[in-house]
Each structure stands twice: as structure tokens, then as C-alpha cells.
PDB file of C-alpha atoms and ligand atoms in Angstrom:
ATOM      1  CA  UNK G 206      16.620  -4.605 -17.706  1.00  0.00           C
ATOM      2  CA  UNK G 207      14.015  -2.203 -16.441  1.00  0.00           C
ATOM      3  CA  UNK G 208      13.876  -0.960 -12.709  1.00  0.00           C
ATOM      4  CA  UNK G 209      11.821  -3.231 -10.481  1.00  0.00           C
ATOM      5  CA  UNK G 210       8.405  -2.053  -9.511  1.00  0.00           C
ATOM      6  CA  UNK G 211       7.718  -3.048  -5.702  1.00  0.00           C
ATOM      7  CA  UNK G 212       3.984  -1.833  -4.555  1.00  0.00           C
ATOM      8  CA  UNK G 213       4.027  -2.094  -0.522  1.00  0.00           C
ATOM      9  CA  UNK G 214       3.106  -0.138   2.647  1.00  0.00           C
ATOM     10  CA  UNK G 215       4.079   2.975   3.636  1.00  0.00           C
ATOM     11  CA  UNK G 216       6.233   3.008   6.872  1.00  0.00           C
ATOM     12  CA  UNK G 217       7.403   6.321   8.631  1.00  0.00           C
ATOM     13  CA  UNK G 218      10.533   6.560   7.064  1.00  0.00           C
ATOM     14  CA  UNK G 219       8.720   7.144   3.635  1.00  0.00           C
ATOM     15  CA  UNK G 220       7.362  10.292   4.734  1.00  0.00           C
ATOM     16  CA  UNK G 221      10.191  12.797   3.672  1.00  0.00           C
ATOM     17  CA  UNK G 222       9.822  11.674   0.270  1.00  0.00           C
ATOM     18  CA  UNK G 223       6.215  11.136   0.047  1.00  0.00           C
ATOM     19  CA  UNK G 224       5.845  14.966   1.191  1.00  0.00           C
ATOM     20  CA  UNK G 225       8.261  16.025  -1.538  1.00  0.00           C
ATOM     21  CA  UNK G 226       6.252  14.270  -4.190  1.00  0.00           C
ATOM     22  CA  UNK G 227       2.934  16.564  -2.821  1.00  0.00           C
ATOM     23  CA  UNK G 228       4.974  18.884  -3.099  1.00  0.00           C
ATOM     24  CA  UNK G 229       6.036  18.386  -6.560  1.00  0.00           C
ATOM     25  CA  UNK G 230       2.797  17.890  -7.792  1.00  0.00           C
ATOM     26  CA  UNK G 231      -0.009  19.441  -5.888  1.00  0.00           C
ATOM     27  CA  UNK G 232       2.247  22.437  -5.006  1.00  0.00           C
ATOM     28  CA  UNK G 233       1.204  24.796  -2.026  1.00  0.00           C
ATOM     29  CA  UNK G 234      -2.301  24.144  -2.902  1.00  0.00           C
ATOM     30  CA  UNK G 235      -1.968  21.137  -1.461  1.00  0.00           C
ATOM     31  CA  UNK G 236      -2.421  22.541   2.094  1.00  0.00           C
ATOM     32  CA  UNK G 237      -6.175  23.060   0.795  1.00  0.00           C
ATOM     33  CA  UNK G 238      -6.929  19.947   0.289  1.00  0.00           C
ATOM     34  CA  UNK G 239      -9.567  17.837   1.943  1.00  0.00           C
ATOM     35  CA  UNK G 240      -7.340  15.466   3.909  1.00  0.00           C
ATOM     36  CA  UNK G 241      -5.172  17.871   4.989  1.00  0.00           C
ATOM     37  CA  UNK G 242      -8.282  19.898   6.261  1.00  0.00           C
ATOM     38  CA  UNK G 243      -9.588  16.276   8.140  1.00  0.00           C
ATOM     39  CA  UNK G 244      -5.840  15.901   9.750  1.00  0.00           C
ATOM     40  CA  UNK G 245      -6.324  19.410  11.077  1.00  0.00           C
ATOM     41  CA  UNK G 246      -3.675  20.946   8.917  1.00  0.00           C
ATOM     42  CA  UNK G 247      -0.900  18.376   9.647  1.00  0.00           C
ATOM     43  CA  UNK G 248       0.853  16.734   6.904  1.00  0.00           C
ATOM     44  CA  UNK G 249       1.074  12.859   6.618  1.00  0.00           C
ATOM     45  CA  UNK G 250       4.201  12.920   8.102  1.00  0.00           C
ATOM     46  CA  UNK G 251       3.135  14.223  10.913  1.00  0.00           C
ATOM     47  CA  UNK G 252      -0.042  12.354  11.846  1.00  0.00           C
ATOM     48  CA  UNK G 253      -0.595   8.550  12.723  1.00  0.00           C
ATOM     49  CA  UNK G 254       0.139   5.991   9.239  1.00  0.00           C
ATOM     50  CA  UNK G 255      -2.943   3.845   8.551  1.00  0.00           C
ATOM     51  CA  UNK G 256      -1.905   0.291   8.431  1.00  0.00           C
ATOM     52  CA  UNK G 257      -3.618   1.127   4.208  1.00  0.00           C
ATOM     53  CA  UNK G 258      -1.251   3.689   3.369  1.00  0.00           C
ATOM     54  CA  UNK G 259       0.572   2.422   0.353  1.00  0.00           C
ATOM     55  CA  UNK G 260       3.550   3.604  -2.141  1.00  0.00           C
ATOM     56  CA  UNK G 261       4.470   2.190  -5.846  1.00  0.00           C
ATOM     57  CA  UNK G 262       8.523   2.057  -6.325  1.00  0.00           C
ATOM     58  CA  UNK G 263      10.128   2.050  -9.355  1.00  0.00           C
ATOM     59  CA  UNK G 264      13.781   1.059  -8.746  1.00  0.00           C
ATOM     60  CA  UNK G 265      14.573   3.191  -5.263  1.00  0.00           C
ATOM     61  CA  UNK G 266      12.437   5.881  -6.449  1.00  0.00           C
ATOM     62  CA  UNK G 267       8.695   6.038  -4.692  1.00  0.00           C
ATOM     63  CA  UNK G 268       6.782   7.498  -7.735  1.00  0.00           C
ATOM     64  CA  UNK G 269       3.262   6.811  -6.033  1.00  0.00           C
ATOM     65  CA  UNK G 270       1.427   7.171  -3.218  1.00  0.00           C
ATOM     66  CA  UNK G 271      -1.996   7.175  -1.280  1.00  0.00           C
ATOM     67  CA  UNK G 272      -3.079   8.210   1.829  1.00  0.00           C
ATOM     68  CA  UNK G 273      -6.042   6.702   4.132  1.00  0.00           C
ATOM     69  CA  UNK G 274      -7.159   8.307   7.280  1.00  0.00           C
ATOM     70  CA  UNK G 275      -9.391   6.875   9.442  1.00  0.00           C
ATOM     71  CA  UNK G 276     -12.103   9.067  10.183  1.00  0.00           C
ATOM     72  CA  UNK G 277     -15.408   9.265  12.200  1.00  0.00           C
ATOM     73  CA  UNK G 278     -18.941  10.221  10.313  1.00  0.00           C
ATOM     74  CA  UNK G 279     -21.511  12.124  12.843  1.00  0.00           C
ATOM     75  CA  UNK G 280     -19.144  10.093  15.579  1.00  0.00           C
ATOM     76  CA  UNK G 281     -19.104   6.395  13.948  1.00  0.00           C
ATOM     77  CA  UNK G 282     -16.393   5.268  13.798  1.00  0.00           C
ATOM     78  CA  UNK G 283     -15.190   1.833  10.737  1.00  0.00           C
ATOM     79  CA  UNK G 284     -14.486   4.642   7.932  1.00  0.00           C
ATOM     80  CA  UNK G 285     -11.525   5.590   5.822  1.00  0.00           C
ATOM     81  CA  UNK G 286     -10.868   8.713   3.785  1.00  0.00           C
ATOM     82  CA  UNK G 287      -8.699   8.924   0.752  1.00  0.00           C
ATOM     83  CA  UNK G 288      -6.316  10.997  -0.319  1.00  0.00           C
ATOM     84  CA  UNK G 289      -4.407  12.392  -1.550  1.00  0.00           C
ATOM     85  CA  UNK G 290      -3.650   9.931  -4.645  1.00  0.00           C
ATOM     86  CA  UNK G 291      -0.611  11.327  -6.225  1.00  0.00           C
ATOM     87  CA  UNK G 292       1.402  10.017  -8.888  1.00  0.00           C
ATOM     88  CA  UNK G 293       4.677  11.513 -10.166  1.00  0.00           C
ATOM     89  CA  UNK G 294       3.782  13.383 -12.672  1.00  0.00           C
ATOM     90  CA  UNK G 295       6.542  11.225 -15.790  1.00  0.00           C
ATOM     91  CA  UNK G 296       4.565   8.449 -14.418  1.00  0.00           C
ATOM     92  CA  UNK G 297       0.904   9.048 -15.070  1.00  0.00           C
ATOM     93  CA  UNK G 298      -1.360   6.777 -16.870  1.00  0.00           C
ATOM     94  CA  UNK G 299       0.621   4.105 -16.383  1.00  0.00           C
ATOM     95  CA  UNK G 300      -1.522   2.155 -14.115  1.00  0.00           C
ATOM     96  CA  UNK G 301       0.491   3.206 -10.660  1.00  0.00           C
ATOM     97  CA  UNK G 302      -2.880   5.115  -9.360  1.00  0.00           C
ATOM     98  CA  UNK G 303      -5.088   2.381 -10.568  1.00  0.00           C
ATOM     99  CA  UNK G 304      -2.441  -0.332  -8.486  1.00  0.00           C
ATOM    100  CA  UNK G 305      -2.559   1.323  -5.234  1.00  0.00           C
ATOM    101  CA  UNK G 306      -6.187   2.311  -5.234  1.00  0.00           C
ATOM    102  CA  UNK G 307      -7.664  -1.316  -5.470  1.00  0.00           C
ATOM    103  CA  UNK G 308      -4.694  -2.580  -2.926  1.00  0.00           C
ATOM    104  CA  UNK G 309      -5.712   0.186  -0.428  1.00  0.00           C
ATOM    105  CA  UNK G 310      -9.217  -0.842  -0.814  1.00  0.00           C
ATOM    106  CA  UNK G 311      -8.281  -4.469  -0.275  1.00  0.00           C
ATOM    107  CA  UNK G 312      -6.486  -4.209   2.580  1.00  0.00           C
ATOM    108  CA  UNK G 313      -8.616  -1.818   4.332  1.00  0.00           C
ATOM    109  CA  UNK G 314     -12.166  -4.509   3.673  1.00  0.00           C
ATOM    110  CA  UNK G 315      -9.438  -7.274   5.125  1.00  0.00           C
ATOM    111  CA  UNK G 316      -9.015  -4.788   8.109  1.00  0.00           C
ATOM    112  CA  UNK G 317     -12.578  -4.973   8.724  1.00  0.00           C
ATOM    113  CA  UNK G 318     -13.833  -1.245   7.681  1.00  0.00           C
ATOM    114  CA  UNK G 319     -16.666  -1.010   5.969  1.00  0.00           C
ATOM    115  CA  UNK G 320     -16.581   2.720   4.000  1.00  0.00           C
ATOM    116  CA  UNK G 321     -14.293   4.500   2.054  1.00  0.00           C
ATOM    117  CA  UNK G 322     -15.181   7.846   0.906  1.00  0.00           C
ATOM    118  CA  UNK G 323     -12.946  10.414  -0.915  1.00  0.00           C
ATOM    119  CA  UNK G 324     -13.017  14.064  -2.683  1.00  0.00           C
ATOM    120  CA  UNK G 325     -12.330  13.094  -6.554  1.00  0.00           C
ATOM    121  CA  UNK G 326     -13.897  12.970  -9.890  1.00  0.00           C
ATOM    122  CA  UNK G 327     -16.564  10.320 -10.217  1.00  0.00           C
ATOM    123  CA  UNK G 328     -15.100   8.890 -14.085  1.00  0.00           C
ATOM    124  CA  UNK G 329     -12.010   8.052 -11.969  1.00  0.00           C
ATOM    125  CA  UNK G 330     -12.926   6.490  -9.019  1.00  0.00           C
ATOM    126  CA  UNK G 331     -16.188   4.902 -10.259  1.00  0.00           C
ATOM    127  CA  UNK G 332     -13.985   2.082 -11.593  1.00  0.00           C
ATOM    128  CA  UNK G 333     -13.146   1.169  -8.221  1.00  0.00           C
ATOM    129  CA  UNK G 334     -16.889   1.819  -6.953  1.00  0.00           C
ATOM    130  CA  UNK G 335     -16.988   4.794  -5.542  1.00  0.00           C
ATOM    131  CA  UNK G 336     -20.738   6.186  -6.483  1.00  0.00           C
ATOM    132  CA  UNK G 337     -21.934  10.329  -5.146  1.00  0.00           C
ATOM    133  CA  UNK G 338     -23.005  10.210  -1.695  1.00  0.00           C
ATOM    134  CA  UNK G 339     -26.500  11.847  -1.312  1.00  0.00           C
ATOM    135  CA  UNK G 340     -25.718  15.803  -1.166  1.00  0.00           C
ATOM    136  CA  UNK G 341     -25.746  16.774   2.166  1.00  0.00           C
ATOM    137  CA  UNK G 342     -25.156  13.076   3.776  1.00  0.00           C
ATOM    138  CA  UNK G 343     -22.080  13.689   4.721  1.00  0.00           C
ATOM    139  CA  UNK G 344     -20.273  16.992   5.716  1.00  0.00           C
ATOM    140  CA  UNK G 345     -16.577  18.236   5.551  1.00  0.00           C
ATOM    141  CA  UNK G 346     -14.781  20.521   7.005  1.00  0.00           C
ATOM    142  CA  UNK G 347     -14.117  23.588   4.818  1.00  0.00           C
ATOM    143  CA  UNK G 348     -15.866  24.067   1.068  1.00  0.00           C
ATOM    144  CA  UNK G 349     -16.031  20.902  -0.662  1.00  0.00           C
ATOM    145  CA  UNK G 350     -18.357  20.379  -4.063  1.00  0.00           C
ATOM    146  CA  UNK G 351     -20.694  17.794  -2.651  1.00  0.00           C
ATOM    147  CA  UNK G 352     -21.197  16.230  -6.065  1.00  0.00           C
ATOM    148  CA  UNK G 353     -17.374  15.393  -5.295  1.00  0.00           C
ATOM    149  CA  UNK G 354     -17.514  13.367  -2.277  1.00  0.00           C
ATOM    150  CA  UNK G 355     -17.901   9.936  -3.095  1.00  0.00           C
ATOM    151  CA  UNK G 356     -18.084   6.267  -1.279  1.00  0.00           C
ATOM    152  CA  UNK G 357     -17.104   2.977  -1.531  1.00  0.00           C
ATOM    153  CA  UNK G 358     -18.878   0.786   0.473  1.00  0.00           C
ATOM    154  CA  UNK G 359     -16.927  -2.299   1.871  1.00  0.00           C
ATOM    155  CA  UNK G 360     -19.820  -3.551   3.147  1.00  0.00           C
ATOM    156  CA  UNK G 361     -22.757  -3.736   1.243  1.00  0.00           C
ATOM    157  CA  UNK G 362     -25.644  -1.006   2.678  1.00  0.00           C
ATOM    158  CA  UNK G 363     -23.043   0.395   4.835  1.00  0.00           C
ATOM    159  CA  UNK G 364     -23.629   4.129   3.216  1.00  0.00           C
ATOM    160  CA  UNK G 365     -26.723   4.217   5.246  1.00  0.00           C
ATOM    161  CA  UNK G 366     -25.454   4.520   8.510  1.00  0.00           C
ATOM    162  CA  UNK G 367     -23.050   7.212   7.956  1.00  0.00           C
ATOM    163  CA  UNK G 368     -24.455  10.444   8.171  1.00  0.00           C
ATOM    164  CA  UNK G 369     -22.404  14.066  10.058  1.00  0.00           C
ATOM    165  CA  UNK G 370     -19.652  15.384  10.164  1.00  0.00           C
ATOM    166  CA  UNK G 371     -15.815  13.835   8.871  1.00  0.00           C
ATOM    167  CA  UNK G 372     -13.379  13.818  11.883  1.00  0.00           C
ATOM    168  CA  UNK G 373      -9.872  12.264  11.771  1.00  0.00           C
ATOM    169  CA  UNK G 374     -10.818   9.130  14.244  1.00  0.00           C
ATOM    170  CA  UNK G 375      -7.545   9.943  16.392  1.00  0.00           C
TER     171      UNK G 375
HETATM  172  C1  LIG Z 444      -5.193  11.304 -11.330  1.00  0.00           C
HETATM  173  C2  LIG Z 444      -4.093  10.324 -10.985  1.00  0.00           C
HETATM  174  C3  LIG Z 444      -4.082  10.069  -9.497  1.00  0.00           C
HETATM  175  C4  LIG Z 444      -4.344   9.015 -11.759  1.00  0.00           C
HETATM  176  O1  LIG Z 444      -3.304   8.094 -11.507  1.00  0.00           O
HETATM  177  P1  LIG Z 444      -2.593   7.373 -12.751  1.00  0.00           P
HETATM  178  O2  LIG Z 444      -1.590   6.404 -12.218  1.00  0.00           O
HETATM  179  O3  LIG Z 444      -2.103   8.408 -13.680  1.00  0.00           O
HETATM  180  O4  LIG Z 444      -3.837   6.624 -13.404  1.00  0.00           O
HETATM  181  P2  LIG Z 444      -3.898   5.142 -13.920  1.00  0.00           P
HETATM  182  O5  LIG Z 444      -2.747   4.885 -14.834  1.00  0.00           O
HETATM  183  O6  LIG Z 444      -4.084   4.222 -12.798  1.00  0.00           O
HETATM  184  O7  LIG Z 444      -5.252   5.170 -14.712  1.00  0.00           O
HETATM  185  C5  LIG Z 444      -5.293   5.840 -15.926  1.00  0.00           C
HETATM  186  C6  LIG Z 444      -6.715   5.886 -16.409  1.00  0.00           C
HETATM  187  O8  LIG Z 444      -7.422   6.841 -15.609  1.00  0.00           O
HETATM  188  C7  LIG Z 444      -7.969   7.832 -16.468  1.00  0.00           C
HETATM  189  N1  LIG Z 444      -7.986   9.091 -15.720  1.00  0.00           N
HETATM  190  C8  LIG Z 444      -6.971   9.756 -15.138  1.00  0.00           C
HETATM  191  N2  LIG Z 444      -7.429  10.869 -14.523  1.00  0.00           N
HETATM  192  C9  LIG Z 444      -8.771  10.881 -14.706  1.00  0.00           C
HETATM  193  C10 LIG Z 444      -9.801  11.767 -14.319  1.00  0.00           C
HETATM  194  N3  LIG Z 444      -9.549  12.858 -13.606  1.00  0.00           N
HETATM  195  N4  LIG Z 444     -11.076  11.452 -14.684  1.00  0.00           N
HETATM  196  C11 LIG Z 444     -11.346  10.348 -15.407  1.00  0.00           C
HETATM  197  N5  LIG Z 444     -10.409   9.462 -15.801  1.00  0.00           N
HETATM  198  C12 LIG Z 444      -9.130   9.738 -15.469  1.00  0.00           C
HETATM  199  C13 LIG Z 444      -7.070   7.836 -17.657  1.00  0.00           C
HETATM  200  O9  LIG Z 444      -7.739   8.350 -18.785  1.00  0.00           O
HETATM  201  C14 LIG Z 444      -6.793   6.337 -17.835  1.00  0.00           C
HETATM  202  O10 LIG Z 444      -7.898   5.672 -18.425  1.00  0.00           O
HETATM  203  P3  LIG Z 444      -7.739   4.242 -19.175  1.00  0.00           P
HETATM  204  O11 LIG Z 444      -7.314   3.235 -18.145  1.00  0.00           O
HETATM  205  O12 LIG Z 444      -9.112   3.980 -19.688  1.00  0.00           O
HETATM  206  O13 LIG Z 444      -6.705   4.468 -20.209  1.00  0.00           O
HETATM  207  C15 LIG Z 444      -2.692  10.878 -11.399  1.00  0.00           C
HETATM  208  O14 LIG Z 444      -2.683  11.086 -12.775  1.00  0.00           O
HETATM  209  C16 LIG Z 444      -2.274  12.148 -10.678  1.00  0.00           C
HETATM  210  O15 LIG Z 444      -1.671  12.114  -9.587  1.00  0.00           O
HETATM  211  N6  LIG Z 444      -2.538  13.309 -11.274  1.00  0.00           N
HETATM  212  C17 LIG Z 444      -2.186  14.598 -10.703  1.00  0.00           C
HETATM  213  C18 LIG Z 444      -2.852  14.855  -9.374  1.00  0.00           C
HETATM  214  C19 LIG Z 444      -4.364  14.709  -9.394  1.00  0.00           C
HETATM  215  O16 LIG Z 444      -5.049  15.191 -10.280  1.00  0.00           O
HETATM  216  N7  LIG Z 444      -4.868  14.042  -8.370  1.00  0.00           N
HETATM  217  C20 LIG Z 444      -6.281  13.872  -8.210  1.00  0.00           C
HETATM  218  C21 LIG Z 444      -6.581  12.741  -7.279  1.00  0.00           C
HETATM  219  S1  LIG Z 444      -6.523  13.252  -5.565  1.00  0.00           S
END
């Protein structure tokens, strides 16, 4: 029989072994990345959970994970950013990112927010629909390629009001 695949929420004793898979695949690099930028260097471990924070388990092994931070845009508040998305890397294409993605994205339009933008490449995340946000619409800290930063809106025309800087909301 094959190892049971659970798909839940990430509570705080996940953390050691979420931050090992980052490690695994993103490598040192990792400390680069947008959301790590947004959480003002500090790893997930080390910075509030969002109640959308969610990990795929195969067996006892967590061979998935994605991170949502809720942020501010120019100060207004209701947003979420992604990331990271990682997936184990024996794992991949196996629908695990796909899974956690639209859960996350659930959960977070049941939790009443109404944006979710990321940094990521558009064939991806366009299945889940996440479209370019206008360049210059909305700003990150450190070098991003706008044509990168996309958004899903939870709530229909709710792109429109968002327009600054990203800050972690807390
Ligand atoms: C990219 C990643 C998150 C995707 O997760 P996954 O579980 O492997 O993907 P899924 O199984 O859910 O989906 C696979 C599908 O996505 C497609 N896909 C994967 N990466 C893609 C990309 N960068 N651009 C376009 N399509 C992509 C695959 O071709 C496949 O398409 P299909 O469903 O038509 O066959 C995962 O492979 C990963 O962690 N890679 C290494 C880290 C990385 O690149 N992260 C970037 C996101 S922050």
C-alpha cells in the first residue's frame, strides 16, 4: 500500500522541517527571495503563521509547502503574498504544488481577503488566476522583474485599490 497523502495546515512545529526543505531546494539563494525580503529577512519560522499556510505529507514526510504573508499595499491592509511554493524536488509534477496552491487560495477568500499577489512565472500561476499587475502598480522591496509580480483577485475589481508599497501587515 502506498504512503498516505494528508494536505493540511501548517502549525509551528512544522517549521524545522519546512526550513530544511528551502533549504534543500532553493539553497542559500533563498535568503533573496521576495518573501523573505517582505518578512524583513526572517525565515518562516520565525515570523507569525498565516492561518493559509499549508503542507502536503506523504507518509510522515512533509514534501510540500507554501507560505502566505499577510501584507499591506501603500498601507491597505486584506492582502496576502505567496511564497515561497516549494516542492521536494523527487516529488515535482506530481500535482503537490497545484494541491496546495488552490487550497491556500480557498481558504484565504473564506478568510475574507480579497488579493493574492506573488513573484512567479505567469504559465504557472495563470491556472490559478493570477494575471501581471500593471508595471509599476505595486512596489517591492529590493529588485523584482515587474512582469513577475502577479495577482489573484479574491474579489472581483479588487486589483484597483491596491496601489504602494508591500509591507508584512505585522
Ligand atoms: C514549480 C513548482 C512549485 C511546481 O510544483 P509541482 O508540484 O511540481 O507542480 P504541479 O505538479 O502542481 O503542476 C505541474 C504542472 O505545472 C507545470 N509547471 C511547473 N513549473 C512550471 C513553470 N515554471 N512554468 C510553467 N509551467 C510549469 C508543469 O509542466 C505541469 O504541467 P501539466 O499539469 O500541464 O502537466 C515545483 O516544481 C518546485 O518547487 N520547483 C522548484 C522550486 C521553484 O522553481 N519554485 C518556484 C515557485 S516559488
Amino acid at each position: 500500500m502506498s504512503p498516505k497523502i494528508t494536505n493540511r495546515p501548517v502549525t509551528p512545529a512544522d517549521l524545522p522541517a519546512i526550513t530544511a526543505l528551502h533549504a534543500d531546494v532553493f539553497g542559500p539563494g533563498r535568503f533573496a527571495r521576495t518573501a523573505y525580503r517582505v518578512r524583513e529577512g526572517r525565515p518562516a519560522g520565525e515570523h507569525p503563521l498565516s492561518p493559509y499556510c499549508r503542507l502536503a505529507m506523504v507518509g510522515e514526510r512533509i514534501v510540500a509547502a507554501v507560505h502566505l504573508t499577510e501584507i499591506t499595499i501603500g498601507g491597505k491592509g486584506g492582502a496576502l503574498l505567496l511564497g515561497p511554493l516549494v516542492v521536494a524536488s523527487d516529488v515535482t509534477g506530481q500535482g503537490f504544488g497545484r494541491a496546495l496552491v488552490g487550497e491556500a487560495l480557498e481558504a484565504a477568500k473564506a478568510g475574507g481577503a480579497s488579493l493574492v499577489i506573488l513573484v512567479g512565472d505567469e504559465p504557472y500561476y495563470g491556472r490559478f488566476g493570477f494575471k501581471p499587475v500593471p508595471p509599476g502598480q505595486i512596489t517591492l522591496p529590493g529588485p523584482v522583474n515587474s512582469a513577475r509580480i502577479l495577482a489573484a483577485e479574491l474579489e472581483a475589481g479588487a486589483l484597483a485599490d491596491y496601489q504602494g508599497l508591500v509591507e508584512s501587515a505585522r
